[in-house]
């Protein structure tokens, strides 16, 4: 923790402005103030950063490397100030200088280097790892363009490039001296030495320079500063006499590797570029780990005692053959030895059971792009098949092998090559064991384990909801900041009318703030007296934003028929991006926007329902919405949402969860008790039962439920002007084509659950008590605990 007085800060800040821009405060713009502040904060952390690295090296500490294609960091300025322990000092100092921290913060771009839950989890984890003083670092790609910027044009999603690096990035450090070379294409031939070794020779390969950009990851009020290393693809130092045009062509091709994040978290997109990206950051990362390891002067035999590599979903699964390649070809270890080390080093997390998202690469593609890696995968597969055939039947071996049907199955590679395989919530892990990965669970039972996801309470409460944090501290002190389960102390106030009314007031302030934002940005008037009902997450059919929409239409119809109906006023808040290629999801966005257009300006319903679909949902918007939420919609089809993490953020901020028994919702219910959560719908067991007997007939629900019938008809009968095209597609997907995610099946139960919410909310004392119990129960979902479990059970740090 930094010892910094306000006076010293003000001097430092003014000096930095002068040094950087030769300006004083009056002359400077917020952009310059931000850059000065950012540089200052970085300089404040640099001593701890180098000392942390020094300490790890000297003590030969085991280090974990979290390999992830995505890190959805969010803005770093305030989070770094908080973790350095100087947030209040800096804020007050700036105020003395006539400046406002929150205004300066707005200058920082929100780096969207991720799609959704998986990327944000990686960001929460690295924050927690540093906070828990664990030796763990992130490894990923420095995408020039983050996830697209979403705009709505006539209700349709339009994607614009997100050039987050345009004005530079104060947090990163380019480290050219630590660059490594990554090889693609070409041919490999093996030379046999006299001693019998096979030495691979690469011919005509394309070499790419991987340049690391390091960002300090500052622990909360401690002296640990870990590293997030993101790799950028560049042309290697130009060889003599390269033709200029050929050079430019080559440069374009190479730089495209770290150009843009794939905007897809659902559909596997078989593009060569994605495979290149995966190998690029894997090879660069593993090479740099070994280079660091060699500095300790230990033999490779001890690698697994000093290094853990974590494979975040299958995207970095090539870590397995890449480490094998380096151990075999460079370190000259024999196969069995190398394999043993590799399996002990690697661990893998599965984040989805959606089969579309399970990566498979065509053999042709992978053998052409990565010839040596493909040879190694073939050998891993050959040995697996050889051994498995002595133990299991042919079908089992066929189902579990890595290369099958002309494809390389990345999940199989990750599982066979890792000593640990985990799911991200109890239910998810159970489904992996019993269904999705049942064969592998049978083969490697001891490798499987659960690690329920978590979130950092620093970003998702202390920073984003300061009024609530302060109230909590007033009530129970600040131990919860470092020991989040201490939030349970709040339960003592469950019957304290004053505390409950304070909770109400804080929610009210946050809602006013959000309402103001919505008015400014969207021109929509919403009342903070209404119930704020929030669904924020990627747009995907399985998450069932559609179920939410159908209920909104139902309510709208009731109010049209009988404007006097006593429905509690509601604001339905959505935030969601759809993958650009995911037509159905985009149609749902358009439908929600069309219904919003109709409902929001219909005088006849007296403003009782409002729909706010915020553009460009991401970390920064989440920070605004979550503190203002009354209800948290977690309504995925049971079994489909691996965990969910917005559910945790919302409960921590006092929202009541309206949910199916899916993902971590199950564990949230365990924590708060069934009376403090509203659960509805099919269970995972029900869903699997339906699959088994094929007995779900969606059309029956359309035919037999008059309410649902009428609601669905509005999609196609002109009740919602402008909805015709998308309305027809969506209608057909539900009624004609089988309703893959049981929306119609769960409709009635959902309506009842929503009615229950309506009733509960009217009793504010009771409601605030539920909110309080939710906040009090949210501590266990801190990522501080999750990463400690990874560290102990998996990485052995
Ligand atoms: C190949 C493209 C691709 C990209 C990303 C496929 C799949 C993914 C991820 C697995 C999608 C994802 O973000 N999954 C989410 O992971 C969160 C963190 O564990 C969970 O909380 C969510 O339930 C899960 O959907």
Short mmCIF file of N, CA and C and ligand atoms in Angstrom, two decimals, residues 70 115-119 121 264-269 274 313 315 350-352 356-357 359 424 453 542-543 640-645, ligand 1:
data_model
loop_
_atom_site.label_atom_id
_atom_site.label_comp_id
_atom_site.label_asym_id
_atom_site.label_seq_id
_atom_site.Cartn_x
_atom_site.Cartn_y
_atom_site.Cartn_z
N UNK A 70 -9.20 -14.10 -24.11
CA UNK A 70 -9.93 -12.87 -23.80
C UNK A 70 -9.63 -12.40 -22.36
N UNK A 115 -15.49 -11.17 -25.22
CA UNK A 115 -16.88 -11.23 -25.65
C UNK A 115 -17.87 -11.09 -24.51
N UNK A 116 -17.64 -11.87 -23.45
CA UNK A 116 -18.62 -11.89 -22.37
C UNK A 116 -18.04 -12.53 -21.13
N UNK A 117 -18.80 -13.46 -20.56
CA UNK A 117 -18.47 -14.02 -19.25
C UNK A 117 -17.06 -14.59 -19.12
N UNK A 118 -16.64 -15.31 -20.14
CA UNK A 118 -15.32 -15.94 -20.07
C UNK A 118 -14.20 -14.91 -19.97
N UNK A 119 -14.33 -13.84 -20.74
CA UNK A 119 -13.31 -12.80 -20.73
C UNK A 119 -13.33 -11.98 -19.45
N UNK A 121 -14.41 -13.05 -16.58
CA UNK A 121 -13.93 -13.92 -15.51
C UNK A 121 -12.40 -13.86 -15.44
N UNK A 264 -17.40 -13.54 -31.37
CA UNK A 264 -18.28 -14.68 -31.39
C UNK A 264 -18.06 -15.51 -30.14
N UNK A 265 -19.12 -15.72 -29.37
CA UNK A 265 -18.91 -16.60 -28.22
C UNK A 265 -19.88 -17.76 -28.28
N UNK A 266 -20.33 -18.09 -29.46
CA UNK A 266 -21.28 -19.18 -29.52
C UNK A 266 -21.01 -20.09 -30.68
N UNK A 267 -20.85 -19.51 -31.84
CA UNK A 267 -20.70 -20.35 -33.01
C UNK A 267 -19.25 -20.49 -33.39
N UNK A 268 -18.83 -21.71 -33.51
CA UNK A 268 -17.47 -21.96 -33.89
C UNK A 268 -17.29 -21.54 -35.34
N UNK A 269 -16.32 -20.68 -35.53
CA UNK A 269 -16.11 -20.12 -36.85
C UNK A 269 -14.79 -20.69 -37.38
N UNK A 274 -8.36 -17.54 -36.93
CA UNK A 274 -8.59 -17.82 -35.51
C UNK A 274 -7.58 -18.86 -35.01
N UNK A 313 -10.87 -22.36 -21.34
CA UNK A 313 -11.62 -22.94 -22.44
C UNK A 313 -10.64 -23.51 -23.47
N UNK A 315 -9.63 -22.56 -26.32
CA UNK A 315 -8.89 -21.70 -27.25
C UNK A 315 -7.37 -21.82 -27.11
N UNK A 350 -13.55 -25.88 -18.59
CA UNK A 350 -14.61 -25.87 -19.60
C UNK A 350 -15.64 -24.81 -19.21
N UNK A 351 -16.06 -23.99 -20.19
CA UNK A 351 -17.00 -22.91 -19.89
C UNK A 351 -18.35 -23.04 -20.59
N UNK A 352 -18.56 -24.11 -21.28
CA UNK A 352 -19.84 -24.21 -21.97
C UNK A 352 -20.15 -25.65 -22.36
N UNK A 356 -22.09 -26.17 -30.26
CA UNK A 356 -21.57 -25.29 -31.33
C UNK A 356 -20.25 -24.65 -30.91
N UNK A 357 -20.06 -24.50 -29.62
CA UNK A 357 -18.87 -23.78 -29.17
C UNK A 357 -17.68 -24.70 -28.94
N UNK A 359 -14.63 -26.45 -30.04
CA UNK A 359 -13.77 -26.24 -31.20
C UNK A 359 -13.27 -27.54 -31.81
N UNK A 424 -17.52 -24.72 -14.05
CA UNK A 424 -17.53 -23.40 -13.43
C UNK A 424 -18.70 -23.15 -12.47
N UNK A 453 -17.48 -20.13 -10.31
CA UNK A 453 -16.98 -18.80 -10.68
C UNK A 453 -17.14 -17.80 -9.54
N UNK A 542 -30.26 -19.40 -26.00
CA UNK A 542 -30.39 -20.19 -24.76
C UNK A 542 -30.57 -19.31 -23.52
N UNK A 543 -30.13 -18.06 -23.60
CA UNK A 543 -30.29 -17.15 -22.45
C UNK A 543 -31.72 -16.61 -22.37
N UNK A 640 -28.10 -24.99 -19.56
CA UNK A 640 -27.35 -24.36 -20.65
C UNK A 640 -26.36 -23.29 -20.21
N UNK A 641 -26.64 -22.57 -19.15
CA UNK A 641 -25.73 -21.52 -18.70
C UNK A 641 -24.73 -22.16 -17.76
N UNK A 642 -23.47 -22.20 -18.16
CA UNK A 642 -22.49 -22.91 -17.36
C UNK A 642 -22.47 -22.38 -15.92
N UNK A 643 -22.38 -21.07 -15.79
CA UNK A 643 -22.41 -20.50 -14.45
C UNK A 643 -23.22 -19.21 -14.46
N UNK A 644 -22.77 -18.26 -15.29
CA UNK A 644 -23.28 -16.90 -15.19
C UNK A 644 -22.46 -16.19 -14.14
N UNK A 645 -22.20 -14.91 -14.37
CA UNK A 645 -21.51 -14.13 -13.34
C UNK A 645 -22.23 -12.80 -13.10
C1 LIG B 1 -15.16 -20.51 -30.39
C2 LIG B 1 -15.87 -19.30 -29.95
C3 LIG B 1 -16.17 -19.28 -28.48
C4 LIG B 1 -15.78 -18.20 -27.73
C5 LIG B 1 -16.08 -18.15 -26.39
C6 LIG B 1 -16.86 -20.29 -27.90
C7 LIG B 1 -17.16 -20.25 -26.57
C8 LIG B 1 -16.77 -19.19 -25.81
C9 LIG B 1 -17.07 -19.14 -24.33
C10 LIG B 1 -17.00 -20.52 -23.76
C11 LIG B 1 -18.35 -18.49 -24.02
C12 LIG B 1 -18.45 -17.99 -22.60
O1 LIG B 1 -18.11 -16.86 -22.34
N1 LIG B 1 -18.96 -18.81 -21.69
C13 LIG B 1 -19.37 -18.30 -20.39
O2 LIG B 1 -18.33 -18.45 -19.45
C14 LIG B 1 -18.68 -17.81 -18.23
C15 LIG B 1 -17.48 -17.87 -17.33
O3 LIG B 1 -17.25 -19.18 -16.91
C16 LIG B 1 -19.91 -18.46 -17.61
O4 LIG B 1 -20.26 -17.75 -16.47
C17 LIG B 1 -21.06 -18.45 -18.61
O5 LIG B 1 -22.16 -19.16 -18.09
C18 LIG B 1 -20.61 -19.05 -19.93
O6 LIG B 1 -21.64 -18.90 -20.91
#
